[in-house]
């Protein structure tokens, strides 16, 4: 019996020594790095009142003096909502660093009965280049108005700003298209407040037509020259013609340092594209994305080749888990009958973890321990620390 007691005591001392060494190493490493910059983005669906804003709605990144950076969990930073200049701002604080994030109200918060003040308008032109001497038409513009909105039925409770598309009421000022780019003016008035903006509308210059050439297409101008090595927007879609004047199609290719994909019809693709048993994501500008991708309210990760990754992913000294659809997971996950815990930023946790009002312990590989001693602490069959033992 005495031999086993000595052996157990020796084991406890060994484990305790390892814990002390690990904590000292982590503390020494953290102390050697100095946080120099804080950056945060709001990932929520819109602000209706200050109480709607939660720490988990933010993605917070801290950069260190050695160029490395980390994403912080919700317990690692402080968040305070303030009213600044009539709209809401969330101040994110980490140590002596802080960053203000301007908040916007959700689109569905503003209706005809919501008190609001018109701040500004903006517009984009979605149509084709217009012939010299012609005029633009309303249906080819998208006009948006930005408002300051109020909570509680009067102007005593500002909740921030919201931007909405306005279908009617705006005016396209009289104009005649000239050669080159044209700055057209759009105005909009509401409750006695008048706002204006300018939008660029291009002219066609020399006209041309699509010409079928074998299995592909070319674009020939009226002067019998061809579009070469350049983009063409036609029918609201983008196409690209190579150095010989032939339209690209069925190809993923590099143009000016960025990767694009053109489908069978030659149309530049955006969003998710499935190629060769892999998923790729192309932004609204058609450029293939790498690294972290935020879309549809979820986080994804693409490697240096743009391939969406699944399962375990090691990024910036942290392990993340992506489900079969590529979506980054948070909270508890079970892999091969082993439980792991991922914080609000998706990073796998090791050591002691406090969640749901209970303490758990994860080993150096992230696996939750059960029915064992961790130093002088015991975790039961569910992995929960038992204070009575």
mmCIF file with all atom_site columns, C-alpha atoms in Angstrom, residues 98 112 169 253 283 318 359 364:
data_model
loop_
_atom_site.group_PDB
_atom_site.id
_atom_site.type_symbol
_atom_site.label_atom_id
_atom_site.label_alt_id
_atom_site.label_comp_id
_atom_site.label_asym_id
_atom_site.label_entity_id
_atom_site.label_seq_id
_atom_site.pdbx_PDB_ins_code
_atom_site.Cartn_x
_atom_site.Cartn_y
_atom_site.Cartn_z
_atom_site.occupancy
_atom_site.B_iso_or_equiv
_atom_site.pdbx_formal_charge
_atom_site.auth_seq_id
_atom_site.auth_comp_id
_atom_site.auth_asym_id
_atom_site.auth_atom_id
_atom_site.pdbx_PDB_model_num
ATOM 1 C CA . UNK A 1 98  ? -9.734  50.453 -28.290 1.00 0.00 ? 98  UNK A CA 1
ATOM 2 C CA . UNK A 1 112 ? -43.286 54.160 -43.101 1.00 0.00 ? 112 UNK A CA 1
ATOM 3 C CA . UNK A 1 169 ? -39.453 59.782 -55.681 1.00 0.00 ? 169 UNK A CA 1
ATOM 4 C CA . UNK A 1 253 ? -7.416  31.866 -65.137 1.00 0.00 ? 253 UNK A CA 1
ATOM 5 C CA . UNK A 1 283 ? -16.331 37.743 -54.763 1.00 0.00 ? 283 UNK A CA 1
ATOM 6 C CA . UNK A 1 318 ? -4.941  27.799 -33.860 1.00 0.00 ? 318 UNK A CA 1
ATOM 7 C CA . UNK A 1 359 ? -15.361 23.793 -15.647 1.00 0.00 ? 359 UNK A CA 1
ATOM 8 C CA . UNK A 1 364 ? -2.775  19.610 -25.207 1.00 0.00 ? 364 UNK A CA 1
#
